mmCIF file of C-alpha atoms and ligand atoms in Angstrom:
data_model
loop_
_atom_site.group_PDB
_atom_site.id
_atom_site.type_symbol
_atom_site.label_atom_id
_atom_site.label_comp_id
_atom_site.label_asym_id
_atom_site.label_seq_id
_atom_site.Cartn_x
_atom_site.Cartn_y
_atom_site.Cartn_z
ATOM 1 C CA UNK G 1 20.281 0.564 15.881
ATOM 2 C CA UNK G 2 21.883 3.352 13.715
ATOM 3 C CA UNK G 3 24.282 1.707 10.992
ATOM 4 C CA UNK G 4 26.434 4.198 9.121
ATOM 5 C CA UNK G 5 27.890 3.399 5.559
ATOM 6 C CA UNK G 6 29.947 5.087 2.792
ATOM 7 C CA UNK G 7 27.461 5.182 -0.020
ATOM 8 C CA UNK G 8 27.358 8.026 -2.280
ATOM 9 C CA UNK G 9 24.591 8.983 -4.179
ATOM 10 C CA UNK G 10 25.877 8.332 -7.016
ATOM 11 C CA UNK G 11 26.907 4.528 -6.708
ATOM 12 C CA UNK G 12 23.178 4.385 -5.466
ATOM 13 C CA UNK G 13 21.433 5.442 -8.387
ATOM 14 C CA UNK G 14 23.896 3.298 -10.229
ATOM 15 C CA UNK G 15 23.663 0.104 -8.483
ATOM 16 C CA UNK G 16 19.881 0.578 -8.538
ATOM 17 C CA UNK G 17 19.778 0.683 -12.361
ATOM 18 C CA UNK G 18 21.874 -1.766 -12.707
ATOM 19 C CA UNK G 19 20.315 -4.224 -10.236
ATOM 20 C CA UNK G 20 21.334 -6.337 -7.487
ATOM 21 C CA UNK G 21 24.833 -6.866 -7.113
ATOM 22 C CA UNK G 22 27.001 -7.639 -4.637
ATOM 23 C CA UNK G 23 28.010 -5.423 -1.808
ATOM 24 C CA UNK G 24 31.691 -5.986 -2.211
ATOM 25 C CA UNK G 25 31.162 -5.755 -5.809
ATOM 26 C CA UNK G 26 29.212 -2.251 -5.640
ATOM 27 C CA UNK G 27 31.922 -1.057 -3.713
ATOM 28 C CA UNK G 28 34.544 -1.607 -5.598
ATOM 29 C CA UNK G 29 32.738 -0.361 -8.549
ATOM 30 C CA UNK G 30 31.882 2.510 -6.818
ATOM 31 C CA UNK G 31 35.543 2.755 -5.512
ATOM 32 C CA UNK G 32 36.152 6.297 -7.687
ATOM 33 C CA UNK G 33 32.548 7.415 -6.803
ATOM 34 C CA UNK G 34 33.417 7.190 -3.564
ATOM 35 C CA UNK G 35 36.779 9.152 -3.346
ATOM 36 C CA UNK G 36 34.989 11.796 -6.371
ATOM 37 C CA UNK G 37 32.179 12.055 -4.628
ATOM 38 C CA UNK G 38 33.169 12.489 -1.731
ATOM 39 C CA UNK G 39 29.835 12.774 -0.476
ATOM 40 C CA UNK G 40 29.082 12.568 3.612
ATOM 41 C CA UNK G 41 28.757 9.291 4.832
ATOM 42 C CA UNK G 42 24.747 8.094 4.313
ATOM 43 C CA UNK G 43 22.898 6.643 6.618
ATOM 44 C CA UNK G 44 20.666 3.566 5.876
ATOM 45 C CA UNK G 45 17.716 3.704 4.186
ATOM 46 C CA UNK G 46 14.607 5.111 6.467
ATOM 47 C CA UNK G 47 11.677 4.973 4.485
ATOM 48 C CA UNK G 48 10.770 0.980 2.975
ATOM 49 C CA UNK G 49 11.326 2.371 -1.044
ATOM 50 C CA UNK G 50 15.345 3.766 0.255
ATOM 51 C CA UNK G 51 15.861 1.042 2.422
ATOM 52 C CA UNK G 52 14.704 -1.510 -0.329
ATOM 53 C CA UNK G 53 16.701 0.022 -2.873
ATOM 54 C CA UNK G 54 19.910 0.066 -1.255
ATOM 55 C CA UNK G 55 19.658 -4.187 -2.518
ATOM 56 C CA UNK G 56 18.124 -2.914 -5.777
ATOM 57 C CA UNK G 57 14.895 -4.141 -4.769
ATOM 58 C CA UNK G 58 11.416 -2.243 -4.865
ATOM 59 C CA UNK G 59 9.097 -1.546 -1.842
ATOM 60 C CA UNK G 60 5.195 -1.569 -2.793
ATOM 61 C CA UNK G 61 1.634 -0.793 -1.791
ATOM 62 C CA UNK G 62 -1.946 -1.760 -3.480
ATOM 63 C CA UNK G 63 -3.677 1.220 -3.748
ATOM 64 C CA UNK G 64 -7.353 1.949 -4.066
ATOM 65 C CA UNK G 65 -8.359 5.099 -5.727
ATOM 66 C CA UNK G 66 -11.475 5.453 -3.641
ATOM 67 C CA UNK G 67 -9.039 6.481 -0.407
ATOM 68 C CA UNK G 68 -6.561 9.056 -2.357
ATOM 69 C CA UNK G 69 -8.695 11.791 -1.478
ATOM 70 C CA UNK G 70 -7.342 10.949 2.273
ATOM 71 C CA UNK G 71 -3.741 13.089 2.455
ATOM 72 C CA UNK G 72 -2.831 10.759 5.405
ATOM 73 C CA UNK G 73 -2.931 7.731 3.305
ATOM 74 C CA UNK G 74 -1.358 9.430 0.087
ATOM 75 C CA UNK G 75 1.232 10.932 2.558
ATOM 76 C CA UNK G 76 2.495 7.641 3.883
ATOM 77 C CA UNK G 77 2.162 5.922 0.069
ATOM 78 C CA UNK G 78 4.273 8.399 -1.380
ATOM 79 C CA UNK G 79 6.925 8.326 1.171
ATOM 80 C CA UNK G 80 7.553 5.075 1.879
ATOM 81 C CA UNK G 81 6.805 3.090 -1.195
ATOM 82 C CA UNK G 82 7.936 2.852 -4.852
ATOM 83 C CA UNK G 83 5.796 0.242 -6.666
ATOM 84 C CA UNK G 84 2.389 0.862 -6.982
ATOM 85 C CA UNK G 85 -0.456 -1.938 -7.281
ATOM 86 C CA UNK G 86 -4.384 -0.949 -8.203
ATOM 87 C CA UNK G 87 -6.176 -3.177 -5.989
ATOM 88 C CA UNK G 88 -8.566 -3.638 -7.721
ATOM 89 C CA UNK G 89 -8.971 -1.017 -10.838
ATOM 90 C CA UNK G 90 -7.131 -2.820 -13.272
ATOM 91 C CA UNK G 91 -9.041 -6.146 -12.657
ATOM 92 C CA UNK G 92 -11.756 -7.387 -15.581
ATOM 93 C CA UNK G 93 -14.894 -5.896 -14.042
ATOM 94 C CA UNK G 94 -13.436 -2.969 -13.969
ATOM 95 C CA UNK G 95 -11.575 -2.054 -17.194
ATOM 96 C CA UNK G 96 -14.393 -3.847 -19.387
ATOM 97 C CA UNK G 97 -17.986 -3.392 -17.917
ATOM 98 C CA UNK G 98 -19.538 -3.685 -21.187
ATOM 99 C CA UNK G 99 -17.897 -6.104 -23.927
ATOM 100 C CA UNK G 100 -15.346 -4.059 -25.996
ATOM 101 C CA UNK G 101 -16.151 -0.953 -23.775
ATOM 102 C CA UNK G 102 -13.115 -0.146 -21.659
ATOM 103 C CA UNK G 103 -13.175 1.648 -18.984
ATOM 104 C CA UNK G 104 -9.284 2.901 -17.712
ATOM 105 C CA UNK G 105 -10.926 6.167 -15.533
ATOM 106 C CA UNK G 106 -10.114 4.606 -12.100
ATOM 107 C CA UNK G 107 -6.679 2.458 -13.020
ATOM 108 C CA UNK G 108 -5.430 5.632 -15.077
ATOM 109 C CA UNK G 109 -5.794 7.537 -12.094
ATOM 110 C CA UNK G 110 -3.502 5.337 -9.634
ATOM 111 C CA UNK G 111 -1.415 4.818 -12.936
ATOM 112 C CA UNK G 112 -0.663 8.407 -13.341
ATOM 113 C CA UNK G 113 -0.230 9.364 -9.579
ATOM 114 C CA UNK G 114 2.133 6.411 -8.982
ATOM 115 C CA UNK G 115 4.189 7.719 -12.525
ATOM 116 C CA UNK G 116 3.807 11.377 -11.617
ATOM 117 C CA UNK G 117 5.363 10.946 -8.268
ATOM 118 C CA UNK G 118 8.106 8.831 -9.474
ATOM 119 C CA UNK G 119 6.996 4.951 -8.665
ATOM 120 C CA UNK G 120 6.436 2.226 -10.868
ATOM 121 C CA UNK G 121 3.220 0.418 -11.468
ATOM 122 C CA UNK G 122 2.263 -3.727 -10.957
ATOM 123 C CA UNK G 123 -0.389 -3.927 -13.169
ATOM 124 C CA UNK G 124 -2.975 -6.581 -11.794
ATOM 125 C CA UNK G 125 -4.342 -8.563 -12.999
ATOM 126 C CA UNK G 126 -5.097 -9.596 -16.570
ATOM 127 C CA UNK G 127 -6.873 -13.013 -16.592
ATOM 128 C CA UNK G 128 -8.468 -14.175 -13.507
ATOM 129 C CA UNK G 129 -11.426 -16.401 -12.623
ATOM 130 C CA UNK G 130 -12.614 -13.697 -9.869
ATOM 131 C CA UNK G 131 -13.976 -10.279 -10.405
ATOM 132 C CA UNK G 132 -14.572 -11.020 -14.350
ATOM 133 C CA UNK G 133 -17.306 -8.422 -15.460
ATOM 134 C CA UNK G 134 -21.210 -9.909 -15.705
ATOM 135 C CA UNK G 135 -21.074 -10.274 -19.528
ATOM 136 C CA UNK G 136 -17.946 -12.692 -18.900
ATOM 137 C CA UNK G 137 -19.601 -14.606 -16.465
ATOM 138 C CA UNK G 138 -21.430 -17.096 -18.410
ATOM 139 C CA UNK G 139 -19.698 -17.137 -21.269
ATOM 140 C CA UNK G 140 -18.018 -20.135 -22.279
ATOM 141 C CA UNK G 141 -15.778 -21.858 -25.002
ATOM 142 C CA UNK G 142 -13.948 -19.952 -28.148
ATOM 143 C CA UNK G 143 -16.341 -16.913 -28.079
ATOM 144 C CA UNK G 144 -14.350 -16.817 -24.100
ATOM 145 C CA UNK G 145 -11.031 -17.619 -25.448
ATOM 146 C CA UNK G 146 -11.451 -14.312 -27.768
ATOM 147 C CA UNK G 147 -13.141 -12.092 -25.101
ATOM 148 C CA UNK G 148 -9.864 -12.702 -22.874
ATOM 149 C CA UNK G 149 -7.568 -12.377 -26.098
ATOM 150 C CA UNK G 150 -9.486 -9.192 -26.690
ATOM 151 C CA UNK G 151 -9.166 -7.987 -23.245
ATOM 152 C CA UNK G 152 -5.858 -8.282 -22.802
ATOM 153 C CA UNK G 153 -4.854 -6.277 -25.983
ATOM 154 C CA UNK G 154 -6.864 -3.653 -24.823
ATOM 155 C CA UNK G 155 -6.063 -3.360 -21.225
ATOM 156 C CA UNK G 156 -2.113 -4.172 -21.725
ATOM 157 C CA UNK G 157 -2.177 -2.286 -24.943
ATOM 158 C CA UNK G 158 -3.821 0.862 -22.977
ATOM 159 C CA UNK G 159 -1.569 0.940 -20.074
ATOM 160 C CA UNK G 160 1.681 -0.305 -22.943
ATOM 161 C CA UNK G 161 4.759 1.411 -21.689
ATOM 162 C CA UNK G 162 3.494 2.484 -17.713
ATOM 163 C CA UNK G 163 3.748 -0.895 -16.503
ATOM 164 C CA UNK G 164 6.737 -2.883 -14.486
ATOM 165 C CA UNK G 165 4.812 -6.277 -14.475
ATOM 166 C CA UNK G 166 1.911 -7.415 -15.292
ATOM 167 C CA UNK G 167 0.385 -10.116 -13.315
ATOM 168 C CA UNK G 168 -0.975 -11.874 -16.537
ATOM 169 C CA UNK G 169 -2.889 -14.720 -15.222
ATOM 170 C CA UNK G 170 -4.125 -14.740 -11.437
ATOM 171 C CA UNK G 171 -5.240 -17.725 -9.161
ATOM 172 C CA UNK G 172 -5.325 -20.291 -12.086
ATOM 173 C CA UNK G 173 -5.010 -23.749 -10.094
ATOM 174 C CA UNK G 174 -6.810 -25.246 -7.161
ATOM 175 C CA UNK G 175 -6.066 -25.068 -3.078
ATOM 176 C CA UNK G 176 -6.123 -28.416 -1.901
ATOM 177 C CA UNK G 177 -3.798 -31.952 -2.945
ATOM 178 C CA UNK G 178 -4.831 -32.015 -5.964
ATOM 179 C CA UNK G 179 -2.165 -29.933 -7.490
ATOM 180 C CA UNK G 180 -4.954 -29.742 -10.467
ATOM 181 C CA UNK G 181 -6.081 -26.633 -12.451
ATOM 182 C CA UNK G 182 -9.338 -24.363 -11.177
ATOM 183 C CA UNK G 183 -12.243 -25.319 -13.345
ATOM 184 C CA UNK G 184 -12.882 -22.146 -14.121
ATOM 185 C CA UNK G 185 -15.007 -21.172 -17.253
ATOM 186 C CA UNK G 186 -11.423 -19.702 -18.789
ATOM 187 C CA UNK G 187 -9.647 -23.315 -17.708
ATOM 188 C CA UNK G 188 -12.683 -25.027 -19.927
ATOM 189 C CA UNK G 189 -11.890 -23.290 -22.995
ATOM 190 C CA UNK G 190 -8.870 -25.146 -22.941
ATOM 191 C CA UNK G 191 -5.195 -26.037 -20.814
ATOM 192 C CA UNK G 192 -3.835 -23.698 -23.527
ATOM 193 C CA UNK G 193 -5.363 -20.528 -21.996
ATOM 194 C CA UNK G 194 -2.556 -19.805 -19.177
ATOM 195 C CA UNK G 195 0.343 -19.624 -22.268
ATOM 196 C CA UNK G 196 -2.520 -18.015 -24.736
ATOM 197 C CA UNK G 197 -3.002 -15.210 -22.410
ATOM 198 C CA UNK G 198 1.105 -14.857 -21.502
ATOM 199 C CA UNK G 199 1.443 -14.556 -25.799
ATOM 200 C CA UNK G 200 -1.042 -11.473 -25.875
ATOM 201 C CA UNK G 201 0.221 -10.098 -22.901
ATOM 202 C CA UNK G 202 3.969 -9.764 -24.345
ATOM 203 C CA UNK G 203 2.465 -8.492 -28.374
ATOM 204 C CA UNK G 204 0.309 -5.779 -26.649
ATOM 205 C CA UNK G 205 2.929 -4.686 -24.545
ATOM 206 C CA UNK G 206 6.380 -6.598 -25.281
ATOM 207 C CA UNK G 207 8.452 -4.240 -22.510
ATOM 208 C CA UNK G 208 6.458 -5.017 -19.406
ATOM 209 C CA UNK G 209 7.564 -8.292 -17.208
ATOM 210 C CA UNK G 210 4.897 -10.916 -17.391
ATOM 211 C CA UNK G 211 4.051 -12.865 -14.334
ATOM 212 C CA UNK G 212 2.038 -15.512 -12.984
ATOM 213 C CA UNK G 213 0.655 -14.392 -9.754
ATOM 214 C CA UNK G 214 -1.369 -17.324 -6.890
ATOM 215 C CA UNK G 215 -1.747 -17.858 -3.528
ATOM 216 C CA UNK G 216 -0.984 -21.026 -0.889
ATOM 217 C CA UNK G 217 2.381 -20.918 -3.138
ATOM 218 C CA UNK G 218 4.529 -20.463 -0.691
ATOM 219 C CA UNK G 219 5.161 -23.739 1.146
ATOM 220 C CA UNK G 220 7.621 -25.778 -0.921
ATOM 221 C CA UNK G 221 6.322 -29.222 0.255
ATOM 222 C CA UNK G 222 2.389 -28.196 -1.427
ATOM 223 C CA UNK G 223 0.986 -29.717 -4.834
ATOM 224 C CA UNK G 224 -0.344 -26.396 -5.425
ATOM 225 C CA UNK G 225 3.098 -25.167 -5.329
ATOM 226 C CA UNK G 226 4.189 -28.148 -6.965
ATOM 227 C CA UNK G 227 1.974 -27.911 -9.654
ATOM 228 C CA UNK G 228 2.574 -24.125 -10.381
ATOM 229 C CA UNK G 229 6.135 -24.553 -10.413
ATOM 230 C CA UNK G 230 5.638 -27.499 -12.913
ATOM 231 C CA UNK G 231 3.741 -25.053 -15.184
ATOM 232 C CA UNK G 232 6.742 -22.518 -15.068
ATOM 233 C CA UNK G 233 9.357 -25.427 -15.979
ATOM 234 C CA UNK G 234 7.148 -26.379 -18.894
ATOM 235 C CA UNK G 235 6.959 -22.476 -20.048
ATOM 236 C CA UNK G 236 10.338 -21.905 -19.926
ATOM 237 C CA UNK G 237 11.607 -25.367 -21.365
ATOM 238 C CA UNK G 238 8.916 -24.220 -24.651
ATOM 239 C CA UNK G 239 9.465 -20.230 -24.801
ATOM 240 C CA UNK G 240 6.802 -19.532 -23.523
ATOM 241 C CA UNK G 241 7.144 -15.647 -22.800
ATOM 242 C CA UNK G 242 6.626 -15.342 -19.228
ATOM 243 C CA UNK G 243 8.960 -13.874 -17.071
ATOM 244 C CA UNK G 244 7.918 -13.913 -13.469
ATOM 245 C CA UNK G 245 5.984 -15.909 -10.920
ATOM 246 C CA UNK G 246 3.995 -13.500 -7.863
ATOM 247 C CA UNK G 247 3.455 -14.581 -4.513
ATOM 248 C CA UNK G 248 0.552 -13.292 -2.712
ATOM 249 C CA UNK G 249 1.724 -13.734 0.837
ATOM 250 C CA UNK G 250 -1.525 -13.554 2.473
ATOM 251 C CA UNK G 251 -0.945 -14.896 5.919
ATOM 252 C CA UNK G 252 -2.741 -16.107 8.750
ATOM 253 C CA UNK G 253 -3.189 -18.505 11.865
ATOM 254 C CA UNK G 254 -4.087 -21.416 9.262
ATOM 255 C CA UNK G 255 -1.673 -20.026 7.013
ATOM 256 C CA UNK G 256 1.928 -19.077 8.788
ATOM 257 C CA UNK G 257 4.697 -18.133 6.722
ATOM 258 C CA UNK G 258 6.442 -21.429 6.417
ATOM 259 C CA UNK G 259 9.782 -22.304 7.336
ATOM 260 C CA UNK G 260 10.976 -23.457 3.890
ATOM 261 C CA UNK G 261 9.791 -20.159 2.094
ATOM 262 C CA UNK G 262 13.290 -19.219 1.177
ATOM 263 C CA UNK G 263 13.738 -22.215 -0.943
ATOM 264 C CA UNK G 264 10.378 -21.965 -2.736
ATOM 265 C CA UNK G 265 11.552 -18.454 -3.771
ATOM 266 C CA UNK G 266 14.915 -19.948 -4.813
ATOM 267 C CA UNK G 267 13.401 -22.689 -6.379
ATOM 268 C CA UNK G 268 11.247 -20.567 -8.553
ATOM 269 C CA UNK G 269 14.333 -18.197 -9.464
ATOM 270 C CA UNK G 270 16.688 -21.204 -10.926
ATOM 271 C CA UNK G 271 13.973 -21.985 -13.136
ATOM 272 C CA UNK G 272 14.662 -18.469 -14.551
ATOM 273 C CA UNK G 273 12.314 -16.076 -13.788
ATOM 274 C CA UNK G 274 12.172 -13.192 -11.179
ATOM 275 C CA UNK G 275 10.061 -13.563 -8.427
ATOM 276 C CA UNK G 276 8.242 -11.219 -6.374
ATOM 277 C CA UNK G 277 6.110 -11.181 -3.224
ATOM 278 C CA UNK G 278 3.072 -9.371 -4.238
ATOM 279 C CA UNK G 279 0.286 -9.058 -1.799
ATOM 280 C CA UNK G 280 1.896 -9.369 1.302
ATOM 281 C CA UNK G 281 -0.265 -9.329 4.564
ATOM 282 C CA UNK G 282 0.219 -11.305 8.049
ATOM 283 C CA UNK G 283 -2.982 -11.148 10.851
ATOM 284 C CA UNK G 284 -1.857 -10.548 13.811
ATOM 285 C CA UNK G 285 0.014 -8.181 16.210
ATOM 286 C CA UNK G 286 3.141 -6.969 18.339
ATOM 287 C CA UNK G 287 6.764 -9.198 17.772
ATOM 288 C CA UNK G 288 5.000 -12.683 16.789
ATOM 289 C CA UNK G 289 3.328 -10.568 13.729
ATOM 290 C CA UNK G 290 6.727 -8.439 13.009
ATOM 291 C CA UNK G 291 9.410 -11.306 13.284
ATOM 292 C CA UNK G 292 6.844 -12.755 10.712
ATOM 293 C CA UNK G 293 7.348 -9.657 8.418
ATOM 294 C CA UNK G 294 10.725 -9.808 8.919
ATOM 295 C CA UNK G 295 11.144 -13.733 7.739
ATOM 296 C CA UNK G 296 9.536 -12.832 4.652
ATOM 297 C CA UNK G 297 11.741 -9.757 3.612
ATOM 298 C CA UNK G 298 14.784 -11.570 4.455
ATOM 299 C CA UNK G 299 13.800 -14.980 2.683
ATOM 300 C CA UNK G 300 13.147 -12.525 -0.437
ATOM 301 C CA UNK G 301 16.752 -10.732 0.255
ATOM 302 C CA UNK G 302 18.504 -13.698 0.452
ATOM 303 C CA UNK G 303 17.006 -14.656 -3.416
ATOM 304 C CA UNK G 304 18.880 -12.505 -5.690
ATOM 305 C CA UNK G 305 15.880 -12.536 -8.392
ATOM 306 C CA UNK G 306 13.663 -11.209 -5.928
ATOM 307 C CA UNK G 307 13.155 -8.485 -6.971
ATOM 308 C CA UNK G 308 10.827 -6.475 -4.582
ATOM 309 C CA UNK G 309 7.801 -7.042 -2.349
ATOM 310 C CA UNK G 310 4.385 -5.176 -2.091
ATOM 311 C CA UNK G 311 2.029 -5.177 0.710
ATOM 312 C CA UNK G 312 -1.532 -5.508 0.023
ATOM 313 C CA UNK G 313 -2.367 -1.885 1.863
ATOM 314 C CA UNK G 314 -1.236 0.872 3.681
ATOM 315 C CA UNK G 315 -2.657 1.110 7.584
ATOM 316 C CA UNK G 316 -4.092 -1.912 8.784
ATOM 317 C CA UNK G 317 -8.043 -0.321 8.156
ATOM 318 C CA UNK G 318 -7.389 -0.086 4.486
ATOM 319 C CA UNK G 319 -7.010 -3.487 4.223
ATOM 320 C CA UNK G 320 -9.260 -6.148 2.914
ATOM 321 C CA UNK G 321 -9.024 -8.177 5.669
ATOM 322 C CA UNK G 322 -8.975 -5.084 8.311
ATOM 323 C CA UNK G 323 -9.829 -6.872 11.114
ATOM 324 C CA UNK G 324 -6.923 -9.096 11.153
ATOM 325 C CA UNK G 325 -4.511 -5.727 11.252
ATOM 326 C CA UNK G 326 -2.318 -7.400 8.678
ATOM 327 C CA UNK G 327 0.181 -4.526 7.309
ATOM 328 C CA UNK G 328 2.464 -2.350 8.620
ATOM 329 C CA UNK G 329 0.896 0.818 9.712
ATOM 330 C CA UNK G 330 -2.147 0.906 12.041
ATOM 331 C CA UNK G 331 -5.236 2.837 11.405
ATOM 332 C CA UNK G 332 -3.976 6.125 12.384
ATOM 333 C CA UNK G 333 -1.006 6.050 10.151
ATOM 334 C CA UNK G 334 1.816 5.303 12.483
ATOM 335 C CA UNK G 335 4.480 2.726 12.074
ATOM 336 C CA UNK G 336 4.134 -0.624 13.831
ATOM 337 C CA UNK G 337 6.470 -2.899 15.193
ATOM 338 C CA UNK G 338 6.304 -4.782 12.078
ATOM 339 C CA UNK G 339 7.424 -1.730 10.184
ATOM 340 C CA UNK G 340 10.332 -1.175 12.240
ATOM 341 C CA UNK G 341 11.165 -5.177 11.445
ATOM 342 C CA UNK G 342 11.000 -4.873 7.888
ATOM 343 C CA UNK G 343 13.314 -1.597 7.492
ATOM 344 C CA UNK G 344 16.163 -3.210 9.641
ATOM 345 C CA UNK G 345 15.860 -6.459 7.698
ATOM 346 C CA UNK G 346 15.973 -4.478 4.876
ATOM 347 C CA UNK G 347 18.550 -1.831 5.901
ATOM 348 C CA UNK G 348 20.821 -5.548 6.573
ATOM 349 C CA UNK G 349 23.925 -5.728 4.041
ATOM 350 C CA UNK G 350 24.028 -9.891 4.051
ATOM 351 C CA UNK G 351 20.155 -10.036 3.640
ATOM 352 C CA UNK G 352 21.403 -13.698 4.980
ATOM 353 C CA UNK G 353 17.770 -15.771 5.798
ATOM 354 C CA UNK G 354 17.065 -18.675 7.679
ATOM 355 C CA UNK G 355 13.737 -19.077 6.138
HETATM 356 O O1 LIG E 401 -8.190 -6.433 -1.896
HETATM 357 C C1 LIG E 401 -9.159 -6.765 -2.869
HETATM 358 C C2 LIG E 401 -10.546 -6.498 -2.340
HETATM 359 O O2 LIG E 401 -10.728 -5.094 -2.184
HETATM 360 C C3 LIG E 401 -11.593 -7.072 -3.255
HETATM 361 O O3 LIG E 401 -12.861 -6.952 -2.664
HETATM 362 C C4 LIG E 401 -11.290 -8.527 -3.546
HETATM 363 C C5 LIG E 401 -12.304 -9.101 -4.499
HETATM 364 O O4 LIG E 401 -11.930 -10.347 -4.975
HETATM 365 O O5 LIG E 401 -10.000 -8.636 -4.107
HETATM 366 C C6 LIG E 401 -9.006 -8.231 -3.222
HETATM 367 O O6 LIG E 401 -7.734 -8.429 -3.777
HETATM 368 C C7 LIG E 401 -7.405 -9.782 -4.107
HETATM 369 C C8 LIG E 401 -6.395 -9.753 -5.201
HETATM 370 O O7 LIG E 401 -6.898 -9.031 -6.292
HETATM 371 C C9 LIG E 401 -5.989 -11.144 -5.629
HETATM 372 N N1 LIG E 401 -5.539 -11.936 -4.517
HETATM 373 C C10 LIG E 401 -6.418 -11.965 -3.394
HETATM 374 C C11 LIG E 401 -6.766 -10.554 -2.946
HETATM 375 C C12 LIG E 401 -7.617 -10.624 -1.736
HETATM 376 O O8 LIG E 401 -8.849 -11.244 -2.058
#
């Protein structure tokens, strides 16, 4: 389907700076653009980044910097998305191998192609119980507390300025009913260390959005989405400076997309903060896999504050999970039926969802 609207350049550029708005609102704003301009008539957006952007909204990609050596895969990055995630070079392990040795060779390197080519950068991830380096392992208690204090200031203070968002604390409560925090060594050195981390995050670098970024969030009805939304409510009720919540979107047979996802993103929003789908990946194939894709981009269109939504890989054999084919583009670099999904939903004015 080829839809064909009035939309200079200019109004664009405009309406992407200024963030979402509303159609009839751009175009009457853009009302003199339109008749200066004078522009042809543009067609919709027909890579993800354009067609995202046409709502304000950001299209993204992890990236690993062990595959940009492979043209096919920078090709396709570079063309069709705008927000750039390390997938895992700006993680503990790697940034800090030794204590108070940082390490920024492989992060810097995403970092600086994503800013060199125009894109903005999710910075990922902070804090996290996962993928902490051996020295952090076993550590425990306040000699912890100021190890993660420390770590923060020097990764968020390195990359200060480069980053969109920074996913400041990752994966912090348990799966399951329990709706209770993961006993992780960093949850022992005390409930504190969620809001303690969030504080550092915004001194080292006070521009960049700070988010709090899970999985299994997604479902309205689930404590663990219960209990993370409870932690936002207290945050924002005490000033606590975050100013974003990330949902992973990692999808599966045991895991579907659920039907109330549009309210959890809404729900999330009214409390104040933007929300973004962040690691977005669905197993499986053909239409049931795309009209999956294309639930989730419209449940985040219909959400004013969200604000974009990255996919945890390029082709499908990038991905962690590559035999489930979870993304958008199969092995050889051509677009699959989900792809095609996603840039209509997106390329939709209403972004109306009935997710
Ligand atoms: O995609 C990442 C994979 O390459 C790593 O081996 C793995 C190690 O934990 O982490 C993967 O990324 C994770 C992300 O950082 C946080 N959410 C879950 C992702 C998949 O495990």
């Amino acid at each position: 389907m080829t839809r064909v609207r009035v939309r200079p350049v200019r109004a664009r550029l405009a309406r992407r700076a200024a963030g979402p708005v509303s159609v009839a609102a751009m175009l009457i704003a853009g009302g003199v653009a339109v008749v200066a301009a004078a522009g042809p008539a543009q067609a919709d957006g027909s890579t993800l980044q354009d067609a995202a952007a046409e709502s304000g909204r950001y299209f993204g990609t992890a990236i690993a910097a062990s595959r940009m050596s492979d043209s096919q895969y920078t090709t396709i990055a570079n063309r069709e998305f705008d927000m750039i995630t390390a997938e895992n070079e700006m993680k503990m392990d790697a940034t800090e191998p030794s204590q108070n040795q940082f390490s920024f060779s492989s992060g810097d390197q995403i970092a600086d192609w994503a800013l060199q080519n125009g894109k903005r950068v999710r910075g990922h991830a902070l804090a996290w119980h996962s993928q902490q380096p051996g020295w952090m392992q076993n550590m425990e208690g306040s000699s912890l507390r100021n190890a993660m204090l420390n770590h923060i200031a020097g990764v968020a203070g390195h990359y200060q300025g480069k980053i969109y968002a920074w996913d400041v604390v990752n994966e912090a409560f348990e799966d399951g009913s329990s709706g209770a925090r993961r006993n992780s060594n960093l949850q022992r050195t005390g409930n504190d260390w969620i809001e303690a981390a969030f504080y550092a995050a915004r001194e080292a670098d006070p521009d960049a959005k700070l988010c709090y970024n899970d999985y299994n969030t997604d479902n309205w009805q689930h404590a663990k989405t219960q209990a993370v939304y409870n932690m936002v409510r207290d945050f924002k009720s005490r000033g606590v400076p975050i100013d974003c919540v990330g949902f992973q979107a990692h999808f599966n047979s045991g895991n579907p997309v659920p039907n109330n996802y549009h309210e959890t993103l809404q729900n999330f929003a009214d409390l104040g903060v933007d929300v973004q789908i962040t690691e977005l990946d669905i197993a499986g194939s053909g239409t049931s896999q795309a009209e999956q894709f294309r639930g989730v981009t419209q449940a985040c269109m219909a959400v004013t504050r969200c604000t974009g939504i990255t996919v945890w890989g390029v082709r499908d054999t990038d991905s962690w999970r590559a035999s489930d084919t979870p993304l958008l583009f199969d092995g050889y670099g051509n677009k699959k039926l989900a792809y095609g999904y996603v840039l209509d939903q997106l390329n939709t004015a209403d972004g109306g969802s009935t997710l």
